[in-house]
Tab-separated table of C-alpha atoms and ligand atoms in Angstrom:
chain	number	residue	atom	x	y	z
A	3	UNK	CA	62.825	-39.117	-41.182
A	4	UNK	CA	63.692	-35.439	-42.516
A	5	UNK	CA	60.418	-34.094	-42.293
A	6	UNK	CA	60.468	-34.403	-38.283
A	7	UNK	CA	62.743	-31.021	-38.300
A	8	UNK	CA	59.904	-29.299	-40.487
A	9	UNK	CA	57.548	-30.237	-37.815
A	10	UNK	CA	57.715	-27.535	-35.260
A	11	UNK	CA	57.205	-24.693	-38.502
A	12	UNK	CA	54.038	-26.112	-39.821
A	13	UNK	CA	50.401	-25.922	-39.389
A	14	UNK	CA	49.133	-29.480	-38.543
A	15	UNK	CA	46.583	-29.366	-41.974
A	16	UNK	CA	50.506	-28.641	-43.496
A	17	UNK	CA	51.728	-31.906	-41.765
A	18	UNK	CA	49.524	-34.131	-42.249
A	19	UNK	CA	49.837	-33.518	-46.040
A	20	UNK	CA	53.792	-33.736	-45.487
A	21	UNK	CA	53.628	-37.147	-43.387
A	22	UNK	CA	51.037	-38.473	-46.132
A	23	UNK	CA	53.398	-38.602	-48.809
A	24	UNK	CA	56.747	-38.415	-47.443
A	25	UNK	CA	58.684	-40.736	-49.958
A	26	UNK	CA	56.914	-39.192	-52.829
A	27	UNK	CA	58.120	-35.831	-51.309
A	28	UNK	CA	61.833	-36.802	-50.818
A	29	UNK	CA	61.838	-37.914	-54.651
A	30	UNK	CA	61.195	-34.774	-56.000
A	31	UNK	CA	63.783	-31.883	-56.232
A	32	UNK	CA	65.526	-31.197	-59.371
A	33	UNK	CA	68.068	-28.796	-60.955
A	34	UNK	CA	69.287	-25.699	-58.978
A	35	UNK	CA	66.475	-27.017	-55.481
A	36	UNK	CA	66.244	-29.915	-52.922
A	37	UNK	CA	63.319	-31.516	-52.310
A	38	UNK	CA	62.698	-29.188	-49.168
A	39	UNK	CA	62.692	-26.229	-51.142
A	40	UNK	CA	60.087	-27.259	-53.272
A	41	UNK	CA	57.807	-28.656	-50.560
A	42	UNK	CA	58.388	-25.029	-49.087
A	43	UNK	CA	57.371	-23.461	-51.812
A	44	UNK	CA	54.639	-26.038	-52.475
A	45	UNK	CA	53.238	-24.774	-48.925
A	46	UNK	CA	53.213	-21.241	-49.365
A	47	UNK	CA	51.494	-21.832	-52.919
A	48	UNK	CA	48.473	-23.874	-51.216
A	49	UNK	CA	48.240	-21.568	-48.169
A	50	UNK	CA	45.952	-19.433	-50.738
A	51	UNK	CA	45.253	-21.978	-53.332
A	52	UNK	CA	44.004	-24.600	-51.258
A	53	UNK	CA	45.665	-27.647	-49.626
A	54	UNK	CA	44.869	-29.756	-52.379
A	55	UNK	CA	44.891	-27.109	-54.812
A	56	UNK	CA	40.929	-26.943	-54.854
A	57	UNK	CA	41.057	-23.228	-54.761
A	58	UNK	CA	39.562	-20.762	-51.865
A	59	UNK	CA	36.902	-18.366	-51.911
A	60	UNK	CA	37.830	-15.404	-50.464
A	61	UNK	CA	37.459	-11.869	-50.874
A	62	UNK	CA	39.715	-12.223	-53.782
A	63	UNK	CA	38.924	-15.559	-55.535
A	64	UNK	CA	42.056	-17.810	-55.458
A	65	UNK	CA	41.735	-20.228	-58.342
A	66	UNK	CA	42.078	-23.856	-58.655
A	67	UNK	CA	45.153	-25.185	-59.708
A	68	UNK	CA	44.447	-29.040	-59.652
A	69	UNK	CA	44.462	-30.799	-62.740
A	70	UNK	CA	45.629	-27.972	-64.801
A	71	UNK	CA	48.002	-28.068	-67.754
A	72	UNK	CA	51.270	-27.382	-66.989
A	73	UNK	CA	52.149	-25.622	-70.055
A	74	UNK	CA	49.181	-23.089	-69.194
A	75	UNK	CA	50.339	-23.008	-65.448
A	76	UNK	CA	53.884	-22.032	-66.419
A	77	UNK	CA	52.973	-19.193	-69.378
A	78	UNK	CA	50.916	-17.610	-66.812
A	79	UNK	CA	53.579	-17.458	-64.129
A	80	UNK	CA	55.795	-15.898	-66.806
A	81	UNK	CA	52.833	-13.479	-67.678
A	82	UNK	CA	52.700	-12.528	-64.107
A	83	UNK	CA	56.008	-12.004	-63.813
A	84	UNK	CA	56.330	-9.842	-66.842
A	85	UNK	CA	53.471	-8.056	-65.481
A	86	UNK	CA	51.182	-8.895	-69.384
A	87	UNK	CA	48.984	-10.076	-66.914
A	88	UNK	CA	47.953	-7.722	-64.145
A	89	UNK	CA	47.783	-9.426	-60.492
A	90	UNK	CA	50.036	-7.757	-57.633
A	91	UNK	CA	49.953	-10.679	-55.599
A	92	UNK	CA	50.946	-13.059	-58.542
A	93	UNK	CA	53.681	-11.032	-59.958
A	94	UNK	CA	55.985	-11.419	-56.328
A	95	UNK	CA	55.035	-14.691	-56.266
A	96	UNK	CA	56.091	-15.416	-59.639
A	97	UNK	CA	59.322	-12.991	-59.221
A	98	UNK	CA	61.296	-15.622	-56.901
A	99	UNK	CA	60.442	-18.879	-59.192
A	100	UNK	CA	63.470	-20.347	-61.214
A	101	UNK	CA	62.157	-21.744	-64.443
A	102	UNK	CA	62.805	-25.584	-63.400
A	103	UNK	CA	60.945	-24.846	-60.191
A	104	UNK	CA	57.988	-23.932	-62.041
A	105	UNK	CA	58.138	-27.326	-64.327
A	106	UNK	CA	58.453	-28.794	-60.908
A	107	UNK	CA	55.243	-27.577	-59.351
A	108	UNK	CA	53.684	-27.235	-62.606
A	109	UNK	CA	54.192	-31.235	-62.362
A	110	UNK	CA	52.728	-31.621	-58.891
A	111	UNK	CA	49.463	-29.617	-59.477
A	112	UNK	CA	48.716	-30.998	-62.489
A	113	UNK	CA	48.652	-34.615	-60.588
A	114	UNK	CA	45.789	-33.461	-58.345
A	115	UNK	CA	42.436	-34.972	-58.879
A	116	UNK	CA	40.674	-32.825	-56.810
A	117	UNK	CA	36.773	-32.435	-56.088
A	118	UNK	CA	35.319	-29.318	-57.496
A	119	UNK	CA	34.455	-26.888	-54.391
A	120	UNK	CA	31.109	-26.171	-55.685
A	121	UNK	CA	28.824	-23.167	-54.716
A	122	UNK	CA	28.032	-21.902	-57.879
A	123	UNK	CA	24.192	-21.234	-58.810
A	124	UNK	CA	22.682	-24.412	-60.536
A	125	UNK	CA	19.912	-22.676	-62.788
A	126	UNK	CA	22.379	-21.511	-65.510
A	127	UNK	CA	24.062	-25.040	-65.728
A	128	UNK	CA	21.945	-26.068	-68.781
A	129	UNK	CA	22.388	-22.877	-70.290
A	130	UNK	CA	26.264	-23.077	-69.651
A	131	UNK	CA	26.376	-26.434	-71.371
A	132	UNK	CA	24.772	-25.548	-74.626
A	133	UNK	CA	27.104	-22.664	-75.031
A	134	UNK	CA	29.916	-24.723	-73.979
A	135	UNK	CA	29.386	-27.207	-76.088
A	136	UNK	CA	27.790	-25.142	-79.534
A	137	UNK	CA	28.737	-21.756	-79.023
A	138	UNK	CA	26.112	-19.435	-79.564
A	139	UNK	CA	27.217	-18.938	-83.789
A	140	UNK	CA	24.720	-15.937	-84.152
A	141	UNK	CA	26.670	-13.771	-81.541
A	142	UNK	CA	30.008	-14.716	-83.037
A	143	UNK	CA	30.682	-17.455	-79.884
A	144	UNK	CA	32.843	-20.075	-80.789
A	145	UNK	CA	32.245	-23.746	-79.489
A	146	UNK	CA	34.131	-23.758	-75.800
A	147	UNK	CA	35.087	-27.132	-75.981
A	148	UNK	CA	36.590	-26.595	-79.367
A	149	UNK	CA	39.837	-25.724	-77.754
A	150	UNK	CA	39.464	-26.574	-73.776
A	151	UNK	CA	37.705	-29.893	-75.012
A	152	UNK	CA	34.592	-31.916	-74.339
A	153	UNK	CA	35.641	-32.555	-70.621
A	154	UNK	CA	37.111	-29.116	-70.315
A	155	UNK	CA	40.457	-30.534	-68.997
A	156	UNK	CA	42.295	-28.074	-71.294
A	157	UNK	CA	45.444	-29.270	-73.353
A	158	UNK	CA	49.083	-27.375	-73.624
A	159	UNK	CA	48.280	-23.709	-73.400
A	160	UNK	CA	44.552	-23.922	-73.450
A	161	UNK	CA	43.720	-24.467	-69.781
A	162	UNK	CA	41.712	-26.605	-67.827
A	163	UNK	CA	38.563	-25.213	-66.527
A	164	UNK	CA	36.537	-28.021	-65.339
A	165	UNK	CA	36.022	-27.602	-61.672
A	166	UNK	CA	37.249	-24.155	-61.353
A	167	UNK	CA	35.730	-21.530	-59.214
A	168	UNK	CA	33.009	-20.158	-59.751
A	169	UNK	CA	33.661	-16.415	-58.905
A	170	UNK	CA	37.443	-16.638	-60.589
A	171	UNK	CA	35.932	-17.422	-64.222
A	172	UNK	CA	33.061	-15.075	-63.731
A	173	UNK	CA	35.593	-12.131	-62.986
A	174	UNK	CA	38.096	-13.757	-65.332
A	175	UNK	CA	35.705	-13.559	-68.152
A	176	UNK	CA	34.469	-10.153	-67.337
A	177	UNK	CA	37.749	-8.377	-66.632
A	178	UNK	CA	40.181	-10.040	-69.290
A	179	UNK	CA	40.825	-6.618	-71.737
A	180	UNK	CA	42.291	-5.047	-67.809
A	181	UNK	CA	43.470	-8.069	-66.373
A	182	UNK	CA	45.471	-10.235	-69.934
A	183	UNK	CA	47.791	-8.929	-72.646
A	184	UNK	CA	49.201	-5.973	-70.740
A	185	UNK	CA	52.908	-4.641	-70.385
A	186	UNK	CA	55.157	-3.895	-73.570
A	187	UNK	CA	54.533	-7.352	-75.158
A	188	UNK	CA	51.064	-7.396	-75.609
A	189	UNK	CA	51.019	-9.753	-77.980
A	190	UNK	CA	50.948	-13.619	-75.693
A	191	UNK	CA	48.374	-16.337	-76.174
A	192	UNK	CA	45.418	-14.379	-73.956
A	193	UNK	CA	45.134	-12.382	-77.251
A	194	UNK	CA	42.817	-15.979	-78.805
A	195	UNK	CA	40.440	-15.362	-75.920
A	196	UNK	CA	39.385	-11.709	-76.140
A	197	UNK	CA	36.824	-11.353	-78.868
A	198	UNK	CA	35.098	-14.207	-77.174
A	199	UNK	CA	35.118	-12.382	-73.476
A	200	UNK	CA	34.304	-9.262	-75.389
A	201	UNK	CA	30.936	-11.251	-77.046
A	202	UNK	CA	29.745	-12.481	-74.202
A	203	UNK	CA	26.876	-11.229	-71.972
A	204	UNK	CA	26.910	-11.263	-68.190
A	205	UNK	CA	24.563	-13.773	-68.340
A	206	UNK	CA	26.023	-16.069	-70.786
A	207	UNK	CA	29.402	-15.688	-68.556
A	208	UNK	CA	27.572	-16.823	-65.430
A	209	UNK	CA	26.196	-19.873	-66.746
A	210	UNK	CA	29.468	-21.086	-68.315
A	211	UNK	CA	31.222	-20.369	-65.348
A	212	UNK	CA	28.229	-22.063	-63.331
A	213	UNK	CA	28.608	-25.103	-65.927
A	214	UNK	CA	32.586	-25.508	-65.948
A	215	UNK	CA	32.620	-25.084	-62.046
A	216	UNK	CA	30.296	-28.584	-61.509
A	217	UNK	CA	32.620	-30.475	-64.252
A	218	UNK	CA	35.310	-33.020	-62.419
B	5	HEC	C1	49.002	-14.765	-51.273
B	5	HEC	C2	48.166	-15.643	-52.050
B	5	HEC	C3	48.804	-16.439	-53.183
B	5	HEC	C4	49.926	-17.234	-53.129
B	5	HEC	C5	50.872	-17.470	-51.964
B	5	HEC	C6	50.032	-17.847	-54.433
B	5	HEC	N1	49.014	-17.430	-55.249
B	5	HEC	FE1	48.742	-17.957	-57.182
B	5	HEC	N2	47.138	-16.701	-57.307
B	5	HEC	C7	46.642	-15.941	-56.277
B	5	HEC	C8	45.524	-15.150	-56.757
B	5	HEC	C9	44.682	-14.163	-55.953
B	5	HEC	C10	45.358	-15.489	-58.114
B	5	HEC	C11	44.291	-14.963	-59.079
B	5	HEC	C12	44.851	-13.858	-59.926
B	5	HEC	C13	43.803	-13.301	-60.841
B	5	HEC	O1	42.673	-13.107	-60.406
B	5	HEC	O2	44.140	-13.065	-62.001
B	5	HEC	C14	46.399	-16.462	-58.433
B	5	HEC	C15	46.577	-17.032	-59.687
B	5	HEC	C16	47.507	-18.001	-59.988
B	5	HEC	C17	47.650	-18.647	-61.266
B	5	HEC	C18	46.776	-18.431	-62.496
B	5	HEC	C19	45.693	-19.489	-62.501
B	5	HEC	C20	44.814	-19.466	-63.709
B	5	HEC	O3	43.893	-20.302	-63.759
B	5	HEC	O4	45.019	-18.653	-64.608
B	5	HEC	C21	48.665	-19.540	-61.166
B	5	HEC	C22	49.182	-20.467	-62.251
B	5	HEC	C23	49.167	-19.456	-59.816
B	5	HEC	N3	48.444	-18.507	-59.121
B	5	HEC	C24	50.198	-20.237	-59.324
B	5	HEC	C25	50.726	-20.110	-58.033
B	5	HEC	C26	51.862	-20.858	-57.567
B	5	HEC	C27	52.588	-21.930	-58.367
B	5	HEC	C28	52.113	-20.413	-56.296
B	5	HEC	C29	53.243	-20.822	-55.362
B	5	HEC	C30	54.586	-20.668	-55.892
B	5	HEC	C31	51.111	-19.410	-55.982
B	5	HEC	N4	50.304	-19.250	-57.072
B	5	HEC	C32	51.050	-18.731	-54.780
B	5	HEC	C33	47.122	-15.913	-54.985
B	5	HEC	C34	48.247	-16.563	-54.521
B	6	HEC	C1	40.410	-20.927	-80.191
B	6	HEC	C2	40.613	-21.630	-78.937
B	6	HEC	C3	39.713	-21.215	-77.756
B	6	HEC	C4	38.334	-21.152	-77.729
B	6	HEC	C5	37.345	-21.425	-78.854
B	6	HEC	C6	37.987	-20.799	-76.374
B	6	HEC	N1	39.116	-20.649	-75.627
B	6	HEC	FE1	39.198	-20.078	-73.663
B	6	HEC	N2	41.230	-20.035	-73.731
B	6	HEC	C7	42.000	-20.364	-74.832
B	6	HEC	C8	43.394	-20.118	-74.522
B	6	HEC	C9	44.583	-20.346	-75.433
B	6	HEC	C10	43.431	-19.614	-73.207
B	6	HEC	C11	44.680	-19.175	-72.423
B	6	HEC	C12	44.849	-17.671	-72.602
B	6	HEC	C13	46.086	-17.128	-71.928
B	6	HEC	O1	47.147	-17.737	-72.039
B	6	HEC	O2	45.964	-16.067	-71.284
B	6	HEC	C14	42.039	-19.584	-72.730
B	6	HEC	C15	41.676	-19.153	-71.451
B	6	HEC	C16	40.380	-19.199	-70.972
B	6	HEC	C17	39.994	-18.873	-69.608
B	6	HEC	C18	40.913	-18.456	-68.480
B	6	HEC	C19	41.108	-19.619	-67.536
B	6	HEC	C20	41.850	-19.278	-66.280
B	6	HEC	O3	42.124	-20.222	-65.529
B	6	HEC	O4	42.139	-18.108	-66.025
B	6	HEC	C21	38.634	-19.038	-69.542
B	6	HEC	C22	37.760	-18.832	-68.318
B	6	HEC	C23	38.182	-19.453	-70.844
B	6	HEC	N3	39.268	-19.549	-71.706
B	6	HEC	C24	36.865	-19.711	-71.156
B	6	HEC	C25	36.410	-19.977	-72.446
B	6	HEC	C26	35.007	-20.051	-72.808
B	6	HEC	C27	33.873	-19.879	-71.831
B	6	HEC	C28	34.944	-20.303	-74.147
B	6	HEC	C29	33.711	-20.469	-75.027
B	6	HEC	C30	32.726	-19.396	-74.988
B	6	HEC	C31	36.315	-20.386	-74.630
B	6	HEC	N4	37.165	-20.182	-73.564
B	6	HEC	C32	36.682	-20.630	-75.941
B	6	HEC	C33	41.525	-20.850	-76.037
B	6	HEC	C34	40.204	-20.884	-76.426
């Protein structure tokens, strides 16, 4: 088996997700990378977003990548990259990705069906669905799952946000004008979001982020 030369390197959590899925693993590869190379980089991507792509929270919330749409999960690597979207860490990741490694593990996170970590506060949940699911018209809030849809699973560049962490939407919401559409080319797809983050009180963005972070 070629994984038993990887053995030594890896933490045993690392391994036993290796060893799980071995033939899957030795499938994969594609243009320009072997099969090695992605699980490599497939590593290093969940030693901060979670072995299963759940998501960690840390000091800095890493956010779940399970489930979500490729097309999302690529245009914000490429946002990273061309630094419209602000994240230090990101943009180095995102700086040694070829394009057809991205489709690749694009591919293999959206396949995760992952549990939601949970943690967040359930008070606001009620409150969180209502807006989620109405808007709140008289404060110029447009119906969430008009675009991320009734399960919040997201579709082509609209992303999922059904089980996502609690603290990485709450700062998400509250920090997109410093955080999206930065750089030279301001103009990207975060621009259809910013009204809405800009409308939305604390308290509002709590219990969405409360509601969205229980969905599977
Ligand atoms: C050292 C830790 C670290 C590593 C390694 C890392 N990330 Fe991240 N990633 C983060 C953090 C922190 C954020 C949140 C950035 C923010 O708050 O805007 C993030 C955000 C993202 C996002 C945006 C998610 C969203 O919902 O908008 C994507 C996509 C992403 N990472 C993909 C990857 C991929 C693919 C890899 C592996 C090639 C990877 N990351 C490796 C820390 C990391
Ligand atoms: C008109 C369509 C539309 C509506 C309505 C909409 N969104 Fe979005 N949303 C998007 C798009 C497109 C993106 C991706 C933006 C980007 O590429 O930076 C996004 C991104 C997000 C993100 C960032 C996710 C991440 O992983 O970083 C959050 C959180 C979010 N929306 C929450 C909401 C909430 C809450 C509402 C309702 C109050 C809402 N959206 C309404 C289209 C929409």
């Amino acid at each position: 088996m070629k994984v038993i030369g990887l053995r030594l390197a890896l933490p045993a959590a690392v391994l036993a997700l290796v060893l799980s899925a071995p033939s899957r693993a030795d499938e994969m590869g594609g243009p320009g990378f072997s099969s090695q190379e992605l699980r490599a980089k497939l590593d290093y991507c969940k030693t901060c977003h979670g072995l299963s792509g759940q998501g960690y929270r840390g000091y800095f919330p890493m956010p779940r990548l399970a489930g979500q749409q490729p097309k999302y999960l690529e245009n914000q690597l490429r946002a990273f990259y061309e630094r419209r979207r602000s994240n230090p860490v990101m943009a180095n990741v995102a700086h040694a990705l070829s394009p057809s490694m991205v489709a690749a593990l694009a591919a293999h996170f959206k396949d995760l069906n992952t549990n939601p970590i949970g943690g967040a506060p359930k008070e606001p949940v009620a409150l969180g669905k209502t807006i989620y699911e109405l808007g709140l018209p008289e404060a110029n809030i447009p119906a969430c799952s008009a675009c991320h849809g009734p399960e919040a699973k997201g579709q082509g560049e609209i992303p999922r946000l059904a089980g996502q962490l609690f603290p990485y939407t709450v700062k998400t919401l509250g920090n997109w004008s410093k955080e999206r559409g930065q750089g030279p080319a301001k103009d990207d797809t975060s621009f259809i979001m910013a009204a809405t983050t800009h409308n939305l009180t604390q308290a509002q963005v709590a219990a969405i982020a409360a509601y969205v972070g229980s969905l599977r």
